[in-house]
Short mmCIF file of C-alpha atoms in Angstrom, two decimals:
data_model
loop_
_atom_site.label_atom_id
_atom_site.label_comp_id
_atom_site.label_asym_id
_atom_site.label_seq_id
_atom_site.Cartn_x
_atom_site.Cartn_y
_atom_site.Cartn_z
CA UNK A 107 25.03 17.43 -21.94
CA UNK A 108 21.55 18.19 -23.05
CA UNK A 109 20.21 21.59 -23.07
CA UNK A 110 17.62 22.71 -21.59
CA UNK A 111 14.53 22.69 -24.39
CA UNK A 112 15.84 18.93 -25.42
CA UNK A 113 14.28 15.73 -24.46
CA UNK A 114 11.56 16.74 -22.31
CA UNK A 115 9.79 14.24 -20.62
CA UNK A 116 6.19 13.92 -22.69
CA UNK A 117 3.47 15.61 -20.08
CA UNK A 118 6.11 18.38 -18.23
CA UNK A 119 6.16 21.75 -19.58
CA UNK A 120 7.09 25.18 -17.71
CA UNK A 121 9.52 27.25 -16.69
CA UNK A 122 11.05 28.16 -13.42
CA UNK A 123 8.74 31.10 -13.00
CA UNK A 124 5.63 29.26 -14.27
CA UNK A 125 5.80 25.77 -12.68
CA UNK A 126 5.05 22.83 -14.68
CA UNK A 127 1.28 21.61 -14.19
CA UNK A 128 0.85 18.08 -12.17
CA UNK A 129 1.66 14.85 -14.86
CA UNK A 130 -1.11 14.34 -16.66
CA UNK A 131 -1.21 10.46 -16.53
CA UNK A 132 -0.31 9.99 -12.87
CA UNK A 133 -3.84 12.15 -13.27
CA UNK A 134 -5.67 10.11 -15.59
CA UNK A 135 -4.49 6.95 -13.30
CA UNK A 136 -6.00 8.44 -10.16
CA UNK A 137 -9.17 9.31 -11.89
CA UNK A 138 -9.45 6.03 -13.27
CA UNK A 139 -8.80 4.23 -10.10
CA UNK A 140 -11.93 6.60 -8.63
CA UNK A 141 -13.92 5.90 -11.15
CA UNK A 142 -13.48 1.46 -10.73
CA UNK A 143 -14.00 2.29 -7.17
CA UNK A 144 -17.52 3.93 -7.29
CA UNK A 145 -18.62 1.43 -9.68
CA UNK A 146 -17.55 -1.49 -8.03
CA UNK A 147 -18.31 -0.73 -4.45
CA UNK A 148 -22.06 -0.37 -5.86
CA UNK A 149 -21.55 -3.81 -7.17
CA UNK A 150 -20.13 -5.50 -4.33
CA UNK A 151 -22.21 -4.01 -1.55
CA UNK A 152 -25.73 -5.92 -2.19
CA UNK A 153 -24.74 -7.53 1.37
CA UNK A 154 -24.97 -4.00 3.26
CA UNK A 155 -27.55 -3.19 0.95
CA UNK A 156 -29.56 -5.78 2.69
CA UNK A 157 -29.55 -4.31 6.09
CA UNK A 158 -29.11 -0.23 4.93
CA UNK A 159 -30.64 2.26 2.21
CA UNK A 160 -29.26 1.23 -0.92
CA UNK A 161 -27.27 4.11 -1.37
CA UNK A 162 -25.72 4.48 2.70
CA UNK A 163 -22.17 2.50 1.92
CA UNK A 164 -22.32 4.42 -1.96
CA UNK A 165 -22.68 7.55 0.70
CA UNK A 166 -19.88 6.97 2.86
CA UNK A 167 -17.56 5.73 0.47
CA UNK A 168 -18.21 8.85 -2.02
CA UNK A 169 -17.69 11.14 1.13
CA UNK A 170 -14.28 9.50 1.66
CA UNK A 171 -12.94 9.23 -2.00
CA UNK A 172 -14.12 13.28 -1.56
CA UNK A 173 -11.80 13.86 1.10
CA UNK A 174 -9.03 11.73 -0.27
CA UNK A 175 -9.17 14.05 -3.37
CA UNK A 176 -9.21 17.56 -1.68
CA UNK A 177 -6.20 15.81 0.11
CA UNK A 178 -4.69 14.84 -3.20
CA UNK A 179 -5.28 18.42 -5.20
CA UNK A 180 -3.62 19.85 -1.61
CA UNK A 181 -0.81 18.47 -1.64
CA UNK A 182 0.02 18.06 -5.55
CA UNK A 183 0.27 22.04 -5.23
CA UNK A 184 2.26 22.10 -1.93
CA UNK A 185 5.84 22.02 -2.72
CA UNK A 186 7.52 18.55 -2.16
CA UNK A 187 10.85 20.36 0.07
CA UNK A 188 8.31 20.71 2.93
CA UNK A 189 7.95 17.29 3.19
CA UNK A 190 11.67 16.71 4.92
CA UNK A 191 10.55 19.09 7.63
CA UNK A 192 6.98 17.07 8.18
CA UNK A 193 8.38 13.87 7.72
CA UNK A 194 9.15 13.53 11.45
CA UNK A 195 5.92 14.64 12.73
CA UNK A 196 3.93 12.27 10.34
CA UNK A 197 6.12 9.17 11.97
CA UNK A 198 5.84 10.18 15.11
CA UNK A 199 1.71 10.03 14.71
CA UNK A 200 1.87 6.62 12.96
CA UNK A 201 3.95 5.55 15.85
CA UNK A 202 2.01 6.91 18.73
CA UNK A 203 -1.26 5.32 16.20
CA UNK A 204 0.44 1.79 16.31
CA UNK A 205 1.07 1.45 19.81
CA UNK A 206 -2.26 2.98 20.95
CA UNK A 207 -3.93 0.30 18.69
CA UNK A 208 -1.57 -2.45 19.71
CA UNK A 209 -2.89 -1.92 23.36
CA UNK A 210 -6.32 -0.39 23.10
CA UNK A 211 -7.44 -0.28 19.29
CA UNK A 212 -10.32 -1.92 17.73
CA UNK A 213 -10.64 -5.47 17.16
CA UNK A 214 -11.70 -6.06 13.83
CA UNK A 215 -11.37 -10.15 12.44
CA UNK A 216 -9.49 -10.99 16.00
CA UNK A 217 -7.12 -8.29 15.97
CA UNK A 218 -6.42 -5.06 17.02
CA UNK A 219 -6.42 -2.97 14.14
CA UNK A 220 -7.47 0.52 14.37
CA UNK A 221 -8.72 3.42 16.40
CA UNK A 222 -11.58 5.98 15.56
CA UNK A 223 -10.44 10.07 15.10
CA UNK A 224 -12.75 12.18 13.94
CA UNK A 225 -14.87 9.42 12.77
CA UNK A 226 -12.32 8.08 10.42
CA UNK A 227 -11.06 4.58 11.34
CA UNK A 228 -7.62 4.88 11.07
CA UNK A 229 -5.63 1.19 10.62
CA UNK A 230 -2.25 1.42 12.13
CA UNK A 231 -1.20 -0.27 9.45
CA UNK A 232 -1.84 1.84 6.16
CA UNK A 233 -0.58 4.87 8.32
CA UNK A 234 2.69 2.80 9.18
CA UNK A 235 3.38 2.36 5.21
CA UNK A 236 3.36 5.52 4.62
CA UNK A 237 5.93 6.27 7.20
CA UNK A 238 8.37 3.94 6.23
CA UNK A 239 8.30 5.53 2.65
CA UNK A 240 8.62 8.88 3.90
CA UNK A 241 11.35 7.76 6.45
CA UNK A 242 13.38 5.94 4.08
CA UNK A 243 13.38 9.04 1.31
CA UNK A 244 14.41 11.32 4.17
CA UNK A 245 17.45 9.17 5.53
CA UNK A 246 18.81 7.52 2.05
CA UNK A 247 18.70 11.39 1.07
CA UNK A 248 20.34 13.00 3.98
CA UNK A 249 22.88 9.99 3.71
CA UNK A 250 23.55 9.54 0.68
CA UNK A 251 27.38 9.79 -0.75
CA UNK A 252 28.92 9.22 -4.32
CA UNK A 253 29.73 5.48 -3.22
CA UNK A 254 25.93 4.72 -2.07
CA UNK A 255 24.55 5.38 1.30
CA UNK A 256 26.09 5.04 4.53
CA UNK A 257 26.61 1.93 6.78
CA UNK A 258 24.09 4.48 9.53
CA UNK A 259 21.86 5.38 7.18
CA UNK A 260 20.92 1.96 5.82
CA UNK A 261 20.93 0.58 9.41
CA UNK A 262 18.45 3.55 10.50
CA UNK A 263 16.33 2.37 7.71
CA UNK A 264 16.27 -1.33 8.87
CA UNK A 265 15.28 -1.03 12.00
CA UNK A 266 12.83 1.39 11.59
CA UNK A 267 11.46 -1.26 9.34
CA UNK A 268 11.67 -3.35 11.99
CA UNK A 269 10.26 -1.43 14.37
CA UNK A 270 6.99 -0.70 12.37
CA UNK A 271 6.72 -4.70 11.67
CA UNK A 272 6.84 -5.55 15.39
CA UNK A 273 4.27 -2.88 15.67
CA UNK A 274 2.38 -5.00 13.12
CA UNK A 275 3.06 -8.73 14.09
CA UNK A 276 -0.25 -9.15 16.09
CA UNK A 277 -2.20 -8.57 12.75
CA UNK A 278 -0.32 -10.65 10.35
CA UNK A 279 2.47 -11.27 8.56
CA UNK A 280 1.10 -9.82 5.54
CA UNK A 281 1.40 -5.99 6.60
CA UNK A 282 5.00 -6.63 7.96
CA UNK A 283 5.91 -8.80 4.32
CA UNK A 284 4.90 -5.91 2.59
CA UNK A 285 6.96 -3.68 4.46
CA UNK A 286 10.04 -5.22 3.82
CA UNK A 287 9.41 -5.63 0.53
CA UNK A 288 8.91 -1.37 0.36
CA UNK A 289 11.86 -0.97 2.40
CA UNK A 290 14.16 -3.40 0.03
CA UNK A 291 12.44 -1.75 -3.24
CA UNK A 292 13.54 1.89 -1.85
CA UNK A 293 16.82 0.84 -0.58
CA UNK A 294 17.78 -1.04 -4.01
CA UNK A 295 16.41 2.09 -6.12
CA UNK A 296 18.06 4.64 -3.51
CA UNK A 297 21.42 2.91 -4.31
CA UNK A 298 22.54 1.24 -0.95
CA UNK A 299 25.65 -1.12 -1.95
CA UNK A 300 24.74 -4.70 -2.78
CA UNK A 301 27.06 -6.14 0.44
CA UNK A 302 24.48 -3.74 2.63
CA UNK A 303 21.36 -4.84 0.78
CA UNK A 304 22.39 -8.87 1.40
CA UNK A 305 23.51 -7.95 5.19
CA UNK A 306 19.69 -5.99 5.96
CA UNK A 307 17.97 -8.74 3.71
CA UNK A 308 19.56 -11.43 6.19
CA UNK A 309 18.52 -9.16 9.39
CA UNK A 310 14.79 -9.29 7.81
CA UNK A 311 15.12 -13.33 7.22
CA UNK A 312 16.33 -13.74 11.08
CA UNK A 313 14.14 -11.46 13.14
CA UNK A 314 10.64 -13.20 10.83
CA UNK A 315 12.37 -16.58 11.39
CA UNK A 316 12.75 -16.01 15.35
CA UNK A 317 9.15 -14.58 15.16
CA UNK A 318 7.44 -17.45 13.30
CA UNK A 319 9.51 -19.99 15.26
CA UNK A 320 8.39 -18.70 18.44
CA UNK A 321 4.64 -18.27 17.31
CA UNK A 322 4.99 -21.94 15.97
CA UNK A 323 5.85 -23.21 19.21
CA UNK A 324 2.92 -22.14 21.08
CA UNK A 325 0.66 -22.69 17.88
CA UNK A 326 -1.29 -25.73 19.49
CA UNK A 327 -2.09 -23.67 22.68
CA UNK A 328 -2.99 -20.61 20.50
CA UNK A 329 -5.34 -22.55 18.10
CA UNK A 330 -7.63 -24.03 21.29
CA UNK A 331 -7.64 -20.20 23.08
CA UNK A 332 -8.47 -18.89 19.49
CA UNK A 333 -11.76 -20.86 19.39
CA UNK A 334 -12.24 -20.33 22.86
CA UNK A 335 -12.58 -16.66 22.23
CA UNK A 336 -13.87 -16.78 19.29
CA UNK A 337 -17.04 -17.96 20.85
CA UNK A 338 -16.73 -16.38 24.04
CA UNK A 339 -14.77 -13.42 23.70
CA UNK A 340 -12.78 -14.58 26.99
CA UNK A 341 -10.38 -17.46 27.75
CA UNK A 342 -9.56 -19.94 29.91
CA UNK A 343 -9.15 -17.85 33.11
CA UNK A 344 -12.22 -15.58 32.16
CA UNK A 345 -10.74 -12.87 31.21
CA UNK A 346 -11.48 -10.52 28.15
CA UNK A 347 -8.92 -10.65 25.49
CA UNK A 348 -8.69 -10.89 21.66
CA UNK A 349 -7.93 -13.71 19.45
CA UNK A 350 -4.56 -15.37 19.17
CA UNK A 351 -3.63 -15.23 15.68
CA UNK A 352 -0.75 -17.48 14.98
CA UNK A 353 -3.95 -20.63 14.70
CA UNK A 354 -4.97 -18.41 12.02
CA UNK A 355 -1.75 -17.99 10.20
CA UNK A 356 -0.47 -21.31 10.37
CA UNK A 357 -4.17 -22.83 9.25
CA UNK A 358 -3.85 -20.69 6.06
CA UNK A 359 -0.70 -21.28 5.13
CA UNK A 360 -1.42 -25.65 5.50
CA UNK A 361 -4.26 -25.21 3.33
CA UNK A 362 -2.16 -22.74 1.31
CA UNK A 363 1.09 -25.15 1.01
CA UNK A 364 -0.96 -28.54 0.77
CA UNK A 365 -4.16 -27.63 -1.57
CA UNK A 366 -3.58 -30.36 -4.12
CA UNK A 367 -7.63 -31.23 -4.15
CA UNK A 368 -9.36 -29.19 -7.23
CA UNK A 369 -10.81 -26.33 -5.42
CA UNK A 370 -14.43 -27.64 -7.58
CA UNK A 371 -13.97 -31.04 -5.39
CA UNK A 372 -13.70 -28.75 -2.08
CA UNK A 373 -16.64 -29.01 0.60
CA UNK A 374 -17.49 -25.22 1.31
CA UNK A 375 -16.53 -25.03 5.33
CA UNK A 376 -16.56 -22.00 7.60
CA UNK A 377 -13.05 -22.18 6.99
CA UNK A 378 -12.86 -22.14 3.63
CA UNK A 379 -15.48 -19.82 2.42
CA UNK A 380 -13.80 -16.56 1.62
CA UNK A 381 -12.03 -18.43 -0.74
CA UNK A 382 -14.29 -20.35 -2.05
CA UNK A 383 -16.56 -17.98 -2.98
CA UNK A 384 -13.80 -15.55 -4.28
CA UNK A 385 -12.63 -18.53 -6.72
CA UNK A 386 -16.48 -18.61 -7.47
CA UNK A 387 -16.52 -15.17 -8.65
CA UNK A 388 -13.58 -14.95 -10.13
CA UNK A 389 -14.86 -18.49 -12.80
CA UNK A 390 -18.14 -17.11 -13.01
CA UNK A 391 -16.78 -13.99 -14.68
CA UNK A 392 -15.09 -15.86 -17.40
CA UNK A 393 -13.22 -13.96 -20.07
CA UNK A 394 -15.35 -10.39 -20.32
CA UNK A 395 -17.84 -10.90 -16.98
CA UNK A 396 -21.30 -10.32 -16.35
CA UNK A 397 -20.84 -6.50 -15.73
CA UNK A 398 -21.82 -4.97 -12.88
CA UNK A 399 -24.83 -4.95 -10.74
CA UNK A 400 -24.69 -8.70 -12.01
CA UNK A 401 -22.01 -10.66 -9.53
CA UNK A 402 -23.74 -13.57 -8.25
CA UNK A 403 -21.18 -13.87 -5.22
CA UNK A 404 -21.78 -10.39 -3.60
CA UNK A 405 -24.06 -11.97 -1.60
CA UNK A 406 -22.17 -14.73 0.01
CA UNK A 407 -18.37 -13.41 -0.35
CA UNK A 408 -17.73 -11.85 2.94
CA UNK A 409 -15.39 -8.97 2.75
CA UNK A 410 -16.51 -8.27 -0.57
CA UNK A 411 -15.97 -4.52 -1.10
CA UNK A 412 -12.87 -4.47 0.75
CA UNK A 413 -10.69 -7.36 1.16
CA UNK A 414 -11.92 -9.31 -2.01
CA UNK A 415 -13.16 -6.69 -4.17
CA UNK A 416 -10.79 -8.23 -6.80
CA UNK A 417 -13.20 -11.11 -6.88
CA UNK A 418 -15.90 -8.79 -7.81
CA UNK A 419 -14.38 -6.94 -10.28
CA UNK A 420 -12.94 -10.18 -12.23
CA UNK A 421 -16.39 -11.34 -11.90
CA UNK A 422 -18.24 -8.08 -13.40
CA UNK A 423 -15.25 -7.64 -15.71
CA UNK A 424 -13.98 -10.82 -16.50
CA UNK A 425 -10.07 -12.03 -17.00
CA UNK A 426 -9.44 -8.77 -19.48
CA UNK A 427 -11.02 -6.27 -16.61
CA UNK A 428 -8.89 -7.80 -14.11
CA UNK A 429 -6.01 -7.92 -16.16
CA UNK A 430 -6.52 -4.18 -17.14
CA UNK A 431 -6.88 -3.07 -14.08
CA UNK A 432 -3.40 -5.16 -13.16
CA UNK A 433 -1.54 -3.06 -16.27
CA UNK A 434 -3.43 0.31 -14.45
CA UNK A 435 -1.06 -0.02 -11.53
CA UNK A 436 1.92 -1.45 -13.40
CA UNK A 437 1.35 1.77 -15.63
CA UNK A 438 1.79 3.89 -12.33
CA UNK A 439 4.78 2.49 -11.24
CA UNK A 440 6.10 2.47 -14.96
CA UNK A 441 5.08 6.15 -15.11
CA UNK A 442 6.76 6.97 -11.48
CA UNK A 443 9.91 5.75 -12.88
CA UNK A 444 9.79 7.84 -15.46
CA UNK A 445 9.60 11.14 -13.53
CA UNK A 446 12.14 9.86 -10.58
CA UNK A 447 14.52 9.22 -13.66
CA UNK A 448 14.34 12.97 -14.66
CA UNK A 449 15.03 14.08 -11.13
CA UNK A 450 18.25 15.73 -10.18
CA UNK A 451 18.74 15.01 -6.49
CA UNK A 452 17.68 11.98 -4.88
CA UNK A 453 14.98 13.10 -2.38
CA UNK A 454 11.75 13.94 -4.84
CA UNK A 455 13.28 10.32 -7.26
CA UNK A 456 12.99 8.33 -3.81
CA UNK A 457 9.55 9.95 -2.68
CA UNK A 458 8.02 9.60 -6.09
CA UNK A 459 9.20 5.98 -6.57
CA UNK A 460 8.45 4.87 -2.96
CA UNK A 461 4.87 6.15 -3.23
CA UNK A 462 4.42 4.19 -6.04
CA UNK A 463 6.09 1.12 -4.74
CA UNK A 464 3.94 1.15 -1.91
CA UNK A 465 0.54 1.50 -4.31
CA UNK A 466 1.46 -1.59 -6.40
CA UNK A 467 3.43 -3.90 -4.14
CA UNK A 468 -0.16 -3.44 -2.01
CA UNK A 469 -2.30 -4.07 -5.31
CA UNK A 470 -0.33 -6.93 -6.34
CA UNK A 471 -0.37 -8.61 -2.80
CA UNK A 472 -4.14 -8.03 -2.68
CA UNK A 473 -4.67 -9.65 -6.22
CA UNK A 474 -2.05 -12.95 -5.21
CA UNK A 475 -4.28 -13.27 -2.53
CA UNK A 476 -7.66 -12.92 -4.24
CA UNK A 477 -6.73 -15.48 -6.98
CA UNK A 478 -4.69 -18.03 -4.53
CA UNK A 479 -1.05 -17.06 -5.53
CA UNK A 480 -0.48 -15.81 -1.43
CA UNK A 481 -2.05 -17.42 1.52
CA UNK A 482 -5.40 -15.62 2.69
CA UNK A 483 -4.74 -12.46 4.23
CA UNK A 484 -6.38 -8.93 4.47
CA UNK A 485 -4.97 -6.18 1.96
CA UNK A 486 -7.31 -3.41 0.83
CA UNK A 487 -6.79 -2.78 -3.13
CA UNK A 488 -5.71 0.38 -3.37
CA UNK A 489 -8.45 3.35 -3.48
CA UNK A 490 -11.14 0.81 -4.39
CA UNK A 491 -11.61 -1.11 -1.62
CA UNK A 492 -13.93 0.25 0.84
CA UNK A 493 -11.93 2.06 3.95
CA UNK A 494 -10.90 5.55 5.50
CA UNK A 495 -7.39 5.40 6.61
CA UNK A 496 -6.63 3.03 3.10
CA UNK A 497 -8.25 5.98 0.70
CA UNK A 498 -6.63 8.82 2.87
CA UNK A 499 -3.16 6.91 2.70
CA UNK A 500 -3.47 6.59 -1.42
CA UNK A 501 -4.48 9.95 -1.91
CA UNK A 502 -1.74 11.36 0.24
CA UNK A 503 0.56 8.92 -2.08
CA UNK A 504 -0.78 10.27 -5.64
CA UNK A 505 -0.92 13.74 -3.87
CA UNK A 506 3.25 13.40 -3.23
CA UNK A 507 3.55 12.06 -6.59
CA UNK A 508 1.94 15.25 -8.72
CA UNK A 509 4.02 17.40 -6.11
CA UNK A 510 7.32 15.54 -7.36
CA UNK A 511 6.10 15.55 -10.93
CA UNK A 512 5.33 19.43 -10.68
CA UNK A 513 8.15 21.20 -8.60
CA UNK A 514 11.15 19.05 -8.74
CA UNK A 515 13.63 20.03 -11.29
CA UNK A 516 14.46 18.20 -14.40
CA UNK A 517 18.02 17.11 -14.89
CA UNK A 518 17.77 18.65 -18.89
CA UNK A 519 16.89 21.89 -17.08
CA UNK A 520 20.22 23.20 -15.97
CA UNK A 521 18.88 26.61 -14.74
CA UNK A 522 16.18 24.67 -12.77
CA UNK A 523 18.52 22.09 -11.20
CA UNK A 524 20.93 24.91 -9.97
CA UNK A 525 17.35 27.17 -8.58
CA UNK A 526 16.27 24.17 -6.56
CA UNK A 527 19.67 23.39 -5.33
CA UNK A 528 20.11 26.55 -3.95
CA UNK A 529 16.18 26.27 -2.55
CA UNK A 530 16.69 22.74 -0.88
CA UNK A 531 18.50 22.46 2.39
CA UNK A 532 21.88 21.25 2.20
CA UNK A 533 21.37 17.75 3.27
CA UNK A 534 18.94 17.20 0.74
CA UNK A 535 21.39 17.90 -2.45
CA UNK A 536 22.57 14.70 -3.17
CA UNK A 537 22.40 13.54 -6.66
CA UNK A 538 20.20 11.30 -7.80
CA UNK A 539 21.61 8.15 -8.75
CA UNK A 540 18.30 7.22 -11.81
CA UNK A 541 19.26 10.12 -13.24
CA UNK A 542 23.09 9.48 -13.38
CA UNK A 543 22.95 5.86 -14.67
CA UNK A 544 20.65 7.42 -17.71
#
């Protein structure tokens, strides 16, 4: 067994009555990440520029990244064992959110999508990720045994899942893809029994087949009311209502499935554009861009500082920006592993490494849908794009992370691990299974 001054993880120092100071690169990371965001929202707002004082979005977008970072210094020096007893009241909000926005919430591109609180827009959606993380950590840890987790945990996980993605359907599949895909990372890395896994991964196939089968059937119908209200804001019987989005859905996905026409041989239709112009971007920036203040698309991309700010940054930056910006986030997650391997019980291992998840999983389905790998869809890059409920989300994320990284004892620590066991409440001792397989 090691001792407890061998193999330290490089970054962690301390000692039980001096804790360690937040990781330093989960720190350099987040700094980095604010940095690309200022400079690229400057670049990719020339179209709000047009109709505002130059520096009004730079304003508004510093004031949030402000916030998110008094949010993120909070809670990296709250301890991490408070978060089992908040938990609750965090997915209660995101649940009371979701259905107040399902019925009376915004409509932003033809959905309901958020509500206003405090003047923050807050999108049902980034709130409902962050549940699901902090749901899953709490149940896998509570239920956890030596043989894996429990047939009622890993249900209770599923259909909250499930729950949160019906909450979602009107917007999109993307939102309630990329909760599954959360859920299944946490599950696999909280160490629920392969027969489980295959048995919830089948319940997730079903329910989205029933879904799209149903919204396929009335697709037809739903296309001609969609431009109906698109235009008139009403339909057929006159009455107020908000677009119909399986026309949408199943428009991107034929042009997504049956694109075999170079995009350069492509008319430029209202349909089309936001792609278009993204691919634009993207080939105008070449290997090492123009740099920025120099995109030539910012001015016809719509979206671009929030839901194609990928574009921008390939095209200031080039393929090696884009593709170090890419490694950025892969470094996070590589660097989340790191500390969840060092944990010794399960809770702070599944928090750290389902914050992260949730970071890159949304990076990487923003960037597959920037450069054509996923059907067009609307996914904020993490902390970059333009948003208040997306930057508050992120920050709360990196926030959990330095917590984890700073309180939670190291399994080489043996006087640490027994402190915090005897700190933690009793259904949050289980071991944690990174650690065990080291």
């Amino acid at each position: 067994m090691a001792t407890e001054n061998q193999n330290h993880l490089p970054g962690y120092s301390g000692t039980p009555e001096q804790p360690r100071k937040a990781d330093k690169y989960i720190w350099a990371i987040y700094i980095a990440l604010l940095a690309i965001s200022i400079v690229e929202l400057y670049s990719a707002s020339s179209r709000e520029v047009q109709a505002s004082n130059v520096f009004g979005p730079l304003l508004r977008h510093g004031m949030m990244l402000l916030l998110g970072i008094g949010i993120t210094v909070g809670l990296s020096r709250l301890k991490f064992k408070w978060l089992y007893s908040l938990t609750p009241v965090f997915v209660v909000f995101a649940l009371v959110v979701a259905v107040y926005v399902l019925f009376k919430g915004q409509i932003i591109n033809g959905a309901r999508r958020s509500m206003s609180l405090f003047g923050i827009a807050l999108q049902s959606a980034e709130l409902l990720k962050l549940a699901v993380v902090l749901f899953i950590a709490r149940i896998i840890a509570v239920t956890r045994e030596r043989e894996g987790v429990t047939t009622g945990g890993v249900m209770a996980c599923a259909a909250f899942v499930l729950l949160c993605g019906g909450l979602l359907f009107s917007q999109g599949l993307t939102n309630t893809i990329l909760l599954m895909g959360i859920s299944m990372s946490m599950m696999l890395i909280g160490g629920v029994q392969l027969k489980k896994f295959a048995l919830v991964l089948v319940a997730y196939g079903v329910i989205a087949g029933c879904g799209m089968i149903y919204k396929a059937r009335n697709a037809e119908t739903a296309a001609d009311e969609t431009t109906m209200i698109a235009e008139t804001g009403k339909d057929a019987q006159g009455n107020r209502k908000t677009m119909e989005r399986t026309g949408t859905w199943r428009g991107r996905l034929d042009r997504w499935a049956a694109d075999t026409v170079p995009k350069y041989d492509q008319p430029i239709t209202a349909i089309n554009r936001q792609e278009m112009y993204s691919y634009m971007a993207q080939a105008n920036g070449s290997w090492f861009g123009v740099l920025p203040g120099n995109s030539r698309e910012t001015a016809r991309l719509p979206l671009a500082f929030s839901d194609y700010i990928y574009a921008i940054i390939v095209e200031d930056w080039g393929f090696a920006g884009g593709f170090c910006l890419l490694f950025l986030y892969l470094c996070l997650l590589g660097r989340a592993g790191a500390i969840a391997s060092r944990c010794s019980r399960a809770f702070p291992a599944l928090l750290v490494m389902g914050m992260a998840v949730m970071i890159v999983l949304q990076a990487l389905f923003h960037m597959a849908i920037v450069t054509g790998v996923f059907p067009v869809s609307g996914q904020p890059l993490p902390l970059i794009s333009k948003g208040g409920s997306s930057i508050i989300v992120t920050s709360i994320a990196f926030g959990i992370m330095l917590s984890v990284s700073r309180f939670a004892a190291q399994t080489n620590r043996n006087r640490d691990v027994r402190a915090e066991i005897a700190e933690l409440p009793a259904e949050l001792t289980a071991e944690n299974i990174l650690a065990r397989h080291q």
